Short mmCIF file of C-alpha atoms and ligand atoms in Angstrom, two decimals:
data_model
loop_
_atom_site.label_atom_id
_atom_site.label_comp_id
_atom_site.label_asym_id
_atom_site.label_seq_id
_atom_site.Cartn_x
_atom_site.Cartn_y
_atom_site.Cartn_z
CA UNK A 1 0.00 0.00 0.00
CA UNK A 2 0.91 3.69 0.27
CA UNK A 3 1.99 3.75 3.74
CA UNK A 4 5.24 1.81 5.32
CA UNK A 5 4.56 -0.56 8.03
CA UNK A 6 6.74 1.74 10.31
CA UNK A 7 4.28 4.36 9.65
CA UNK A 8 0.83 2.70 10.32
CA UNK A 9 2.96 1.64 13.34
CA UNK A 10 3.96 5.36 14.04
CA UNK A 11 0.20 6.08 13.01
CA UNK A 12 -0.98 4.07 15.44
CA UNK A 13 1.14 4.22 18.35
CA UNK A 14 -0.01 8.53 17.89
CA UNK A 15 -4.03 6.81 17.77
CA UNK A 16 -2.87 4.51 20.72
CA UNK A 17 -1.44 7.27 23.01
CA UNK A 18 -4.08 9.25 22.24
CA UNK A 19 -6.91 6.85 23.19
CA UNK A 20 -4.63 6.12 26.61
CA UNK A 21 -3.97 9.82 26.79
CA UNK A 22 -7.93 10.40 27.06
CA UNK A 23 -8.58 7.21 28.98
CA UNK A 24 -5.97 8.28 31.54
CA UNK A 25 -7.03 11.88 31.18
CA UNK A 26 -10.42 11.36 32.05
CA UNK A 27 -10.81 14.44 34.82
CA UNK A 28 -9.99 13.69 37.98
CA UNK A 29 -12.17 15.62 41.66
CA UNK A 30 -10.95 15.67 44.76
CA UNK A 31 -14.03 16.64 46.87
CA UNK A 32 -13.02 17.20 50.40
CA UNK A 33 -15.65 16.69 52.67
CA UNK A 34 -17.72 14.41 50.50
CA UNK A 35 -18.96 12.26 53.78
CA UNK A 36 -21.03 15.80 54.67
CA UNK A 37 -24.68 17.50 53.44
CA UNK A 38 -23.37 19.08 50.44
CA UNK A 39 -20.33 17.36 49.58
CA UNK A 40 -22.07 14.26 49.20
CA UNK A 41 -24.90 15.76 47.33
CA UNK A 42 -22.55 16.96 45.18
CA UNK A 43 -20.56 13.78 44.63
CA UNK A 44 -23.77 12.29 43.51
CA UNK A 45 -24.62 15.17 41.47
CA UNK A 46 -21.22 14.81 39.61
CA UNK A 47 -20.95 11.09 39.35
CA UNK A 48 -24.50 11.06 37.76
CA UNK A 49 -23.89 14.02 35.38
CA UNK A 50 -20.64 12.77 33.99
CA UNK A 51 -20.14 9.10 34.12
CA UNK A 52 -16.59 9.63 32.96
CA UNK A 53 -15.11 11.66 35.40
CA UNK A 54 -13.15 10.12 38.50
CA UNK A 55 -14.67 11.34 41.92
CA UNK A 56 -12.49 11.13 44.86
CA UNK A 57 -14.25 11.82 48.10
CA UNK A 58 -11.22 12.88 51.26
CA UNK A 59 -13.36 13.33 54.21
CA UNK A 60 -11.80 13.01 57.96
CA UNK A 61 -15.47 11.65 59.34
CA UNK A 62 -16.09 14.24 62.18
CA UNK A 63 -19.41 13.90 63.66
CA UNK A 64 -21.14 15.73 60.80
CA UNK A 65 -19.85 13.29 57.99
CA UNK A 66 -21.47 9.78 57.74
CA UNK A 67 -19.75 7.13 55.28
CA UNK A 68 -23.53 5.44 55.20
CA UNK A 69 -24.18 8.69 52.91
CA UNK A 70 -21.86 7.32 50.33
CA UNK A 71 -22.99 3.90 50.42
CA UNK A 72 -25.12 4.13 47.03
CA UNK A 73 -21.56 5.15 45.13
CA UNK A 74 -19.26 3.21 46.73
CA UNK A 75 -18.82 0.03 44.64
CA UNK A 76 -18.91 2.75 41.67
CA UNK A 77 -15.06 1.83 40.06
CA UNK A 78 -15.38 6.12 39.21
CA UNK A 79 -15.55 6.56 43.03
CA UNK A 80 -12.96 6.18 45.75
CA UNK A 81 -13.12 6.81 49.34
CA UNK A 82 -10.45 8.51 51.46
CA UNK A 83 -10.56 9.00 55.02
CA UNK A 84 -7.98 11.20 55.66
CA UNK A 85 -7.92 15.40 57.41
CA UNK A 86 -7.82 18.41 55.33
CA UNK A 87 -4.63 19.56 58.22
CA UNK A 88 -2.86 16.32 57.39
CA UNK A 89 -0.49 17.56 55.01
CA UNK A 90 1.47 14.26 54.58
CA UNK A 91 -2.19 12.63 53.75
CA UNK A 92 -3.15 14.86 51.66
CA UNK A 93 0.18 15.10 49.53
CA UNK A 94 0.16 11.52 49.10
CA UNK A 95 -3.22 11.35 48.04
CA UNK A 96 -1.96 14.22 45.44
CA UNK A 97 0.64 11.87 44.26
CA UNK A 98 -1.69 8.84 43.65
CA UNK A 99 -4.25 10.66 41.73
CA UNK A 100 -3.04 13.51 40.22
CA UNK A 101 -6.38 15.68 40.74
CA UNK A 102 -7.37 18.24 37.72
CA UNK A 103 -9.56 19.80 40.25
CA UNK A 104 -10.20 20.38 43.90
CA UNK A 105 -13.63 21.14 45.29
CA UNK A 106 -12.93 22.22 48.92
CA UNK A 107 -16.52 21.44 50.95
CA UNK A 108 -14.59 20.14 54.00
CA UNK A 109 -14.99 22.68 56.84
CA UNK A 110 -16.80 22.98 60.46
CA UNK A 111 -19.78 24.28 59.36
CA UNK A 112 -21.94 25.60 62.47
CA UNK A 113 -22.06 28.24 63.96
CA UNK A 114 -23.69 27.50 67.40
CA UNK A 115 -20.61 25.02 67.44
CA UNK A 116 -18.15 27.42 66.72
CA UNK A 117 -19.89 29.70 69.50
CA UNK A 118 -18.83 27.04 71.77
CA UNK A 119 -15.77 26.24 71.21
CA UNK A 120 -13.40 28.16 67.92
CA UNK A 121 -10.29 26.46 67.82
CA UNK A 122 -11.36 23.82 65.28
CA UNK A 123 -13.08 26.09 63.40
CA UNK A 124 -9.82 27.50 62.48
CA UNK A 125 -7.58 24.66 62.40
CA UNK A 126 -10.09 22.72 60.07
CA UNK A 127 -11.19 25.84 57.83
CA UNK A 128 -8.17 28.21 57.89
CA UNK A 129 -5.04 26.10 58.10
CA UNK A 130 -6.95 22.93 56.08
CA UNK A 131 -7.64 25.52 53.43
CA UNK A 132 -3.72 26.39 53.51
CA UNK A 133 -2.95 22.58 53.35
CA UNK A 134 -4.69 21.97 50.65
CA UNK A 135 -3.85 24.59 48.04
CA UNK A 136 -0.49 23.72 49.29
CA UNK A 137 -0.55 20.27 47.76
CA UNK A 138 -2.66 21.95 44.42
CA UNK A 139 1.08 24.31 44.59
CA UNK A 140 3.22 21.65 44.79
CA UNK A 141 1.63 18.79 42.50
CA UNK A 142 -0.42 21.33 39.69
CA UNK A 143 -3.78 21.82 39.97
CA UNK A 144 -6.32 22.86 36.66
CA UNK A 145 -8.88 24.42 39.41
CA UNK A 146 -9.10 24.48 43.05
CA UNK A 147 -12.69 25.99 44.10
CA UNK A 148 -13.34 26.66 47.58
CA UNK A 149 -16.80 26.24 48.49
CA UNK A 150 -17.53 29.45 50.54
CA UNK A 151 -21.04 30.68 52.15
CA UNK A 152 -22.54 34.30 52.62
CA UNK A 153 -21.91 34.59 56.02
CA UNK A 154 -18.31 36.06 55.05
CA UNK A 155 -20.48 39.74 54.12
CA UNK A 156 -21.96 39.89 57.80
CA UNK A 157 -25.76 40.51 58.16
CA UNK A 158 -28.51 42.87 56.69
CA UNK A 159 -30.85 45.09 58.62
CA UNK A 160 -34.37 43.64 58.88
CA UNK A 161 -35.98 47.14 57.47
CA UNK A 162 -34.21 47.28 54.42
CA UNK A 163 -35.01 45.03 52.08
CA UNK A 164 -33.56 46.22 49.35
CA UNK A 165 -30.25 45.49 50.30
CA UNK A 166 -28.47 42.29 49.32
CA UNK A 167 -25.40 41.00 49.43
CA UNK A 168 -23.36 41.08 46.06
CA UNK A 169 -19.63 39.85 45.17
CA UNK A 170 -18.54 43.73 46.44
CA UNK A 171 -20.15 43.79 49.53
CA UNK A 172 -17.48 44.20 52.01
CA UNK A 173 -16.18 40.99 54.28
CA UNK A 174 -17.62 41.59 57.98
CA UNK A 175 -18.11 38.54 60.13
CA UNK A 176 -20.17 37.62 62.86
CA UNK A 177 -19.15 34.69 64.52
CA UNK A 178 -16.01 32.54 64.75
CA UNK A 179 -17.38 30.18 61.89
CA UNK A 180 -17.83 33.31 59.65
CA UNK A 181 -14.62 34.87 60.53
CA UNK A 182 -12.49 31.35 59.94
CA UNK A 183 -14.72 30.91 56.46
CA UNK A 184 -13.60 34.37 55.69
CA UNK A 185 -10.34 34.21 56.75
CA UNK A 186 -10.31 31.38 54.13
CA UNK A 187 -11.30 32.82 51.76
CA UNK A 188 -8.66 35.70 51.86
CA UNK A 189 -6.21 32.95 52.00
CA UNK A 190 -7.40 31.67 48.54
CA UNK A 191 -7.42 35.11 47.15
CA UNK A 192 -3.90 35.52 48.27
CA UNK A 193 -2.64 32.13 46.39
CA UNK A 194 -4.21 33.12 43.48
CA UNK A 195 -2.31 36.26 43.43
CA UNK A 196 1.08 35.90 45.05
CA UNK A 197 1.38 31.84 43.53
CA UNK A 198 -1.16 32.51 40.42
CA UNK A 199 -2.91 29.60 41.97
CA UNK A 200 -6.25 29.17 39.53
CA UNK A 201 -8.94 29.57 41.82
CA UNK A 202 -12.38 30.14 42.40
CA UNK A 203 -14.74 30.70 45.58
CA UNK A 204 -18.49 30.67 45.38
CA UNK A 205 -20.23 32.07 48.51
CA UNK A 206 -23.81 30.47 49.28
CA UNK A 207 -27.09 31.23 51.19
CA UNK A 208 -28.56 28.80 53.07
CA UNK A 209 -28.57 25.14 51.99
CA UNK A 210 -31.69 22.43 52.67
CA UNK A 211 -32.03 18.99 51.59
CA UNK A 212 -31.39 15.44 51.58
CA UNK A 213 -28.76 14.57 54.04
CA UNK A 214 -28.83 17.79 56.06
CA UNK A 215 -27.13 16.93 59.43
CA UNK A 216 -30.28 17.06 62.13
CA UNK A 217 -28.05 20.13 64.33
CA UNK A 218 -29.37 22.31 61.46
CA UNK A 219 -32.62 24.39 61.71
CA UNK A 220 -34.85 22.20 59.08
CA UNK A 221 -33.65 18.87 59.56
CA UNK A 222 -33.66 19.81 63.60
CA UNK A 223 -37.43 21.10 63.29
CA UNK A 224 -38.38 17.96 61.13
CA UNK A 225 -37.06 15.68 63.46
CA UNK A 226 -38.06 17.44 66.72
CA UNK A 227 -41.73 17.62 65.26
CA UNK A 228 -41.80 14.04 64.08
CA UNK A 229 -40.88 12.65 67.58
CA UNK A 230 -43.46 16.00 69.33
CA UNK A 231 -40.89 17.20 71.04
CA UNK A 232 -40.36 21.34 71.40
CA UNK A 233 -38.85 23.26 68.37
CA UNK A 234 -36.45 25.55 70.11
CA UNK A 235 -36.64 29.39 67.70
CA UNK A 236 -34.16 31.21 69.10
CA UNK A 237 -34.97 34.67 69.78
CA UNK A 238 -37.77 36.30 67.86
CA UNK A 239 -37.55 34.03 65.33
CA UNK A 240 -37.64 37.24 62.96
CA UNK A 241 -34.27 36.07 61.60
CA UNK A 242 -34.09 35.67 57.88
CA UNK A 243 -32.30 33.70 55.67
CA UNK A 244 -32.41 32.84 51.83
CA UNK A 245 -33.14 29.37 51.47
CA UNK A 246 -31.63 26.87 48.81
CA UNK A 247 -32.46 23.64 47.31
CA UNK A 248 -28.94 21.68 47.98
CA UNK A 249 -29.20 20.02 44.29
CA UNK A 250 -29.07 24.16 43.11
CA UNK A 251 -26.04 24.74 44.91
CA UNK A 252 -24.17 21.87 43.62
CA UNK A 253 -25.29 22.66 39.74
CA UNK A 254 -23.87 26.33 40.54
CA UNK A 255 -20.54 24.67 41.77
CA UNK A 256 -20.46 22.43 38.66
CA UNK A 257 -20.99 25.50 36.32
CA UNK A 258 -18.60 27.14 38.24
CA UNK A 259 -15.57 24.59 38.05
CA UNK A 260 -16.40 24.00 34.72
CA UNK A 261 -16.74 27.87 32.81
CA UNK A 262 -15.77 29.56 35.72
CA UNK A 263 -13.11 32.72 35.40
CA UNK A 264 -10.36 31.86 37.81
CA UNK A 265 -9.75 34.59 40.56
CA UNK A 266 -13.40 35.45 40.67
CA UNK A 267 -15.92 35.35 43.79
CA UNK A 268 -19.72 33.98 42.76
CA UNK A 269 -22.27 34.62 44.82
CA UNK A 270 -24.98 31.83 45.29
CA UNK A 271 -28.62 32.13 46.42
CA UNK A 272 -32.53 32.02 45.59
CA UNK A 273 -33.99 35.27 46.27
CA UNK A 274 -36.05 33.12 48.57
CA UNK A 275 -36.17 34.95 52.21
CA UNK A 276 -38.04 33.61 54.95
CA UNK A 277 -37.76 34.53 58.98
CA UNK A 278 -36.83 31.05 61.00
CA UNK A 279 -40.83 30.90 62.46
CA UNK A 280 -42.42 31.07 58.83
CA UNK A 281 -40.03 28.04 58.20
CA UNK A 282 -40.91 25.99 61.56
CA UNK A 283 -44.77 26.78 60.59
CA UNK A 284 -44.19 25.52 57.12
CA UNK A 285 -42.50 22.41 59.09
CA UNK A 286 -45.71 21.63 61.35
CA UNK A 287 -48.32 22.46 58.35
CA UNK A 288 -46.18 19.53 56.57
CA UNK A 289 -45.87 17.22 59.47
CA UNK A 290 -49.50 17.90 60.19
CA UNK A 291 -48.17 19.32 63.79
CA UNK A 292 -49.31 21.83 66.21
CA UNK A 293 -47.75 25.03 66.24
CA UNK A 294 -47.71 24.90 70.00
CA UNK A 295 -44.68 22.50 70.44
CA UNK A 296 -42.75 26.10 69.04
CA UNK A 297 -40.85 27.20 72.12
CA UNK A 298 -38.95 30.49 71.97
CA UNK A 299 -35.23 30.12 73.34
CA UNK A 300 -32.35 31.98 74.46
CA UNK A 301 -31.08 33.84 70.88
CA UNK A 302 -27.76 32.67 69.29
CA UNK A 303 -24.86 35.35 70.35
CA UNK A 304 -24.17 37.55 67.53
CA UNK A 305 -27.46 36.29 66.06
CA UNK A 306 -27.34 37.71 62.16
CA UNK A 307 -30.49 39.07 61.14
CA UNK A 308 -30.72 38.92 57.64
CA UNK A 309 -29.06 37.07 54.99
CA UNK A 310 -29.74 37.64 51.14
CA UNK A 311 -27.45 36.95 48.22
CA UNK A 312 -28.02 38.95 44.77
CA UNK A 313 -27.13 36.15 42.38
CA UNK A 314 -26.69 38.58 39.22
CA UNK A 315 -23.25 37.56 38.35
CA UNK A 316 -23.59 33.97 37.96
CA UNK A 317 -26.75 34.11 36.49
CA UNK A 318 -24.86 37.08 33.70
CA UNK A 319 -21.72 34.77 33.24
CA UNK A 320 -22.97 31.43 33.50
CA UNK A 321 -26.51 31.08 33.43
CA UNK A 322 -27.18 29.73 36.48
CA UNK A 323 -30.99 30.22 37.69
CA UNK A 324 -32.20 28.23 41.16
CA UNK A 325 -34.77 25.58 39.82
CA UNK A 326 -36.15 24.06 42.77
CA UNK A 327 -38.84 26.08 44.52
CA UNK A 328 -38.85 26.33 48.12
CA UNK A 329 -42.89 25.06 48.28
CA UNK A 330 -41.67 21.82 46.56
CA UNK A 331 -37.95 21.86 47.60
CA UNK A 332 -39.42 21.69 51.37
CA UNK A 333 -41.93 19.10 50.52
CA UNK A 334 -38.86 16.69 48.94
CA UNK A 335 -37.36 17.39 51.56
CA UNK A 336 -39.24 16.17 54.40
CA UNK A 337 -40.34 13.20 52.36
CA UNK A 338 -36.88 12.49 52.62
CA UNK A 339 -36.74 12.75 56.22
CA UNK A 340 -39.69 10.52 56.61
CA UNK A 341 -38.41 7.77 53.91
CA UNK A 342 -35.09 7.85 55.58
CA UNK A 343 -35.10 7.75 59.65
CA UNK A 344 -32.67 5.27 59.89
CA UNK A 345 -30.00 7.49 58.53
CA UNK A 346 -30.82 10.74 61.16
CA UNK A 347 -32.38 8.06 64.01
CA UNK A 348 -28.78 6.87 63.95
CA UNK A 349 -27.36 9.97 63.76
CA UNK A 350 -29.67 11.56 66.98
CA UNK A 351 -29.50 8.61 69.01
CA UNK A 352 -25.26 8.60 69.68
CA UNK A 353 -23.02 10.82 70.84
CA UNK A 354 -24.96 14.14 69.16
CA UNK A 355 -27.16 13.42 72.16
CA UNK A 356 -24.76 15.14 74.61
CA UNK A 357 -24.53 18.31 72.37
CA UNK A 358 -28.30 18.26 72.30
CA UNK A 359 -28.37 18.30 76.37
CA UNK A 360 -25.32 21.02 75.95
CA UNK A 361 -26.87 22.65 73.72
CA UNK A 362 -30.69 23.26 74.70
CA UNK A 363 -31.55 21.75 77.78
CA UNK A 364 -31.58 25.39 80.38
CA UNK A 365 -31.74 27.30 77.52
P1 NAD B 1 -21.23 19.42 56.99
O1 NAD B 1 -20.86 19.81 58.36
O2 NAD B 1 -22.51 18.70 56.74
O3 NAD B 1 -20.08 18.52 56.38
C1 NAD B 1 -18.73 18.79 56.53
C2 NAD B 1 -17.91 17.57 56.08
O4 NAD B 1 -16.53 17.90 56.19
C3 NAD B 1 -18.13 16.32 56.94
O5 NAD B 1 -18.26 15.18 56.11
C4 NAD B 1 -16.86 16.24 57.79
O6 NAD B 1 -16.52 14.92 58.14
C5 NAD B 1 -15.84 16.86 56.86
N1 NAD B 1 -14.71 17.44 57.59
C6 NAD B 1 -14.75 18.28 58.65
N2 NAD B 1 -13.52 18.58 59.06
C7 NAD B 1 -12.66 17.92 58.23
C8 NAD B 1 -11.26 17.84 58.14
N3 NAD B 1 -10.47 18.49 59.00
N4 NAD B 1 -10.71 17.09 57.15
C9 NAD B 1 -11.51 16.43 56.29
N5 NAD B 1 -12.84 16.45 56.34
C10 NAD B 1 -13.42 17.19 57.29
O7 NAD B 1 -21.15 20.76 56.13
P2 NAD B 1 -22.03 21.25 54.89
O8 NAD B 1 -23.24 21.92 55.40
O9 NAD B 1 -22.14 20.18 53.90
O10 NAD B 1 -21.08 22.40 54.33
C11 NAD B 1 -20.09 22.11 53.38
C12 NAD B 1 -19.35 23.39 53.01
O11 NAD B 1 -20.27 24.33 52.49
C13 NAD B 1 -18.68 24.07 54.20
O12 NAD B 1 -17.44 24.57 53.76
C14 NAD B 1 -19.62 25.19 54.57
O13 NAD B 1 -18.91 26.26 55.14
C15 NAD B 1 -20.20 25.56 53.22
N6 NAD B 1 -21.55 26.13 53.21
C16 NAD B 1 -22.59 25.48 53.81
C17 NAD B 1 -23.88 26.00 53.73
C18 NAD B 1 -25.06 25.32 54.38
O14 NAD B 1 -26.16 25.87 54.36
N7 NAD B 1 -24.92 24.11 54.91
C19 NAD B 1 -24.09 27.20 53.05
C20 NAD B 1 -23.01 27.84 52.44
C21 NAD B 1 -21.76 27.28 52.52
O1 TDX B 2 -32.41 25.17 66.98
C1 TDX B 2 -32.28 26.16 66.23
N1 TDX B 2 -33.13 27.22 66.36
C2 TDX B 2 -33.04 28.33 65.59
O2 TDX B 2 -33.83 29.27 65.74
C3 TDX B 2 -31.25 26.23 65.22
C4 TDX B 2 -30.29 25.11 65.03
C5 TDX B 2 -31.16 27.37 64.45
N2 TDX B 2 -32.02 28.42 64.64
C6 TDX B 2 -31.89 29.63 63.79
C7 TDX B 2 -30.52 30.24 63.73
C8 TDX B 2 -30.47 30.82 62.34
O3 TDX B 2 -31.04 32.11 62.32
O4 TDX B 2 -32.20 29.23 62.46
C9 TDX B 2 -31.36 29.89 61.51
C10 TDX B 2 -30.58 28.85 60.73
O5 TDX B 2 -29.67 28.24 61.61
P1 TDX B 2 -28.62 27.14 61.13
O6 TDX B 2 -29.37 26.03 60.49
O7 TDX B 2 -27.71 26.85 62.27
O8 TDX B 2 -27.86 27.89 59.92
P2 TDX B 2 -27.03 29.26 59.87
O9 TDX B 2 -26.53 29.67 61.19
O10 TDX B 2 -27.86 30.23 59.10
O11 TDX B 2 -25.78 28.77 58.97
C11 TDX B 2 -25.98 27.91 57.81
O12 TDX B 2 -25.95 28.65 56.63
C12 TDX B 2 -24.73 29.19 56.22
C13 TDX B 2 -24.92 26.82 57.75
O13 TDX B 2 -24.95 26.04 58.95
C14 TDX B 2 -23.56 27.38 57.49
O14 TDX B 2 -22.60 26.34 57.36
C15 TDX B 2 -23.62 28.16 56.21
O15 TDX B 2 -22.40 28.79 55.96
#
């Protein structure tokens, strides 16, 4: 024929490498904190979106992750589990070396605030100096995206009487609690690798998350649960407090965009224009549940209680066409289904050791 043998070999050693090349290539997630509420919505979210990508889930287990979570995805050969600590640098490098990771989604963090009221050390050894450890690694072994998963409790609160104020990617940093402060702090931290190390980053800051999997020291899953077994559902304060509720799938479609068409070094703001005070929320809970409004006890308020949280999502819906699509009338609805289709899981959860931070927590209070 017209071509040698040595170049059909040639020919298709190039096809060959290239096949490997994409085989190999295939993208590769580290998602810390995968064992948690988002994280692990998100891992499913991912996994079931692109059945090609390789999702690694490094999660340390604290009380708020649960490996049951990932029990649907973990015989998945795209899926591997890694229990390891965001602070464990030597970890974390070797996983680095073993995987390679095009991209980092960084969900693992302390994540409440009454916690971090309590007691802030771990608040920022786990979401400052995990942060550090982490882009450290994306430094040292090359990294196509690291996104830290932020929340909009880094801009401080709103007043209650003026709602037309909302919180937008300008809106200056001003924290409330430790948890705030060590989320902002974080975030800083990012922005600084991106500029000093031209780390290619992006942070996306979010409102309130619900859904599936929502650890039961939260204020839905805590009212659900509370109301399902009649016992009191502790508002704290007023319950006047407002924050913008959304659907957990939305956030993790925002991330996705994000990671994917993102513009490294930018901030996105995440939310659903979807305000409500805490007692609309525990009413909507007891209408649902088909429970009286009267097990609604009013407790000692949260120090540094914010008032009002609400995100203007403009510039993600401008750059990347991101929209909320679950509304909160059905969002809450799936959601307690959920709870009701899935005791075990937050039965489990409320009958061991979180039992002692309930009694710490709200018994005197
Ligand atoms: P979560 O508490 O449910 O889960 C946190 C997960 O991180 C757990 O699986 C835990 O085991 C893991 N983790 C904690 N410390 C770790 C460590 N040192 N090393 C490795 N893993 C560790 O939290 P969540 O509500 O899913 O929040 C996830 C992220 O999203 C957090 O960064 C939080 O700040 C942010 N965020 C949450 C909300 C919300 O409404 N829940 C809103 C905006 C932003
Ligand atoms: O028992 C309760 N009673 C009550 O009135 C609890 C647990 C909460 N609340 C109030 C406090 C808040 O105003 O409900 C509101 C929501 O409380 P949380 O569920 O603790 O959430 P919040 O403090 O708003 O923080 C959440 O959103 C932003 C997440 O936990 C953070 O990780 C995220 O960054």
């Amino acid at each position: 024929g017209c071509f040698s043998q040595s170049f059909l070999a040639k020919r298709y050693k190039i096809y060959y490498n290239t096949q490997t090349y994409f085989k190999e290539d295939r993208i590769m997630i580290i998602v810390t904190g995968g064992a948690g509420f988002i994280g692990s919505n998100f891992v499913f979210h991912m996994l079931n979106k692109y059945p090609d990508y390789r999702m690694i889930c490094l999660d340390a287990l604290t009380y708020a992750g649960n490996l049951s979570t990932l029990e649907p995805v973990m015989d998945n050969p795209n899926f591997r589990f890694v229990k390891a600590d965001i602070r464990d640098r030597e970890a974390v490098y070797k996983l680095f070396e073993e995987e390679k990771p095009d991209i980092v989604v960084n969900f693992a963090a302390e994540s409440h605030v009454d916690r971090s009221i309590e007691n802030p050390s771990i608040f920022l050894e786990t979401n400052i100096l995990g942060t550090q450890v982490m882009m450290d690694a994306c430094r040292k072994y090359g990294i196509k995206r690291y996104h830290q998963v932020s929340t909009d409790e880094v801009y401080g609160d709103l007043p209650l009487d003026r709602p037309d104020l909302f919180f937008t990617e300008e809106t200056p940093i001003h924290t409330s609690s430790p948890y705030s402060a060590s989320k902002a702090s974080a975030d800083l931290l990012v922005l600084a690798y991106h500029r000093t190390f031209g780390l290619p980053v992006t942070i996306s800051r979010c409102s309130n998350n619900y859904g599936p999997y929502h650890f039961p020291e939260k204020l839905i899953p805590l009212m659900i649960a509370n109301a399902l077994n009649d016992k009191p559902l502790p508002v704290y304060g007023t319950g006047e407090n407002v924050r913008d509720w959304l659907y957990v799938e939305d956030h993790c479609k925002a991330i996705d965009l994000i990671i994917h068409n993102g513009r490294v070094g930018e901030v996105y703001n995440i939310g659903g224009h979807n305000e409500m005070t805490n007692l609309d929320i525990v009413k909507i809970i007891c209408k649902e549940l088909g429970k009286p409004e009267s097990l609604i006890t009013f407790v000692a308020d949260r120090k540094g209680h914010d008032m009002r949280y609400a995100i203007d999502p403009t510039k993600i819906h401008n750059e990347l066409g991101w929209l909320p699509e679950t509304k909160f009338a059905d969002g809450i609805k799936k959601t307690i289904k959920w709870y009701l289709e899935n005791k075990e899981w937050w039965e489990t959860i409320i009958s061991g050791e979180y039992q002692n931070y309930y009694e710490r927590m709200y018994s005197n209070r």
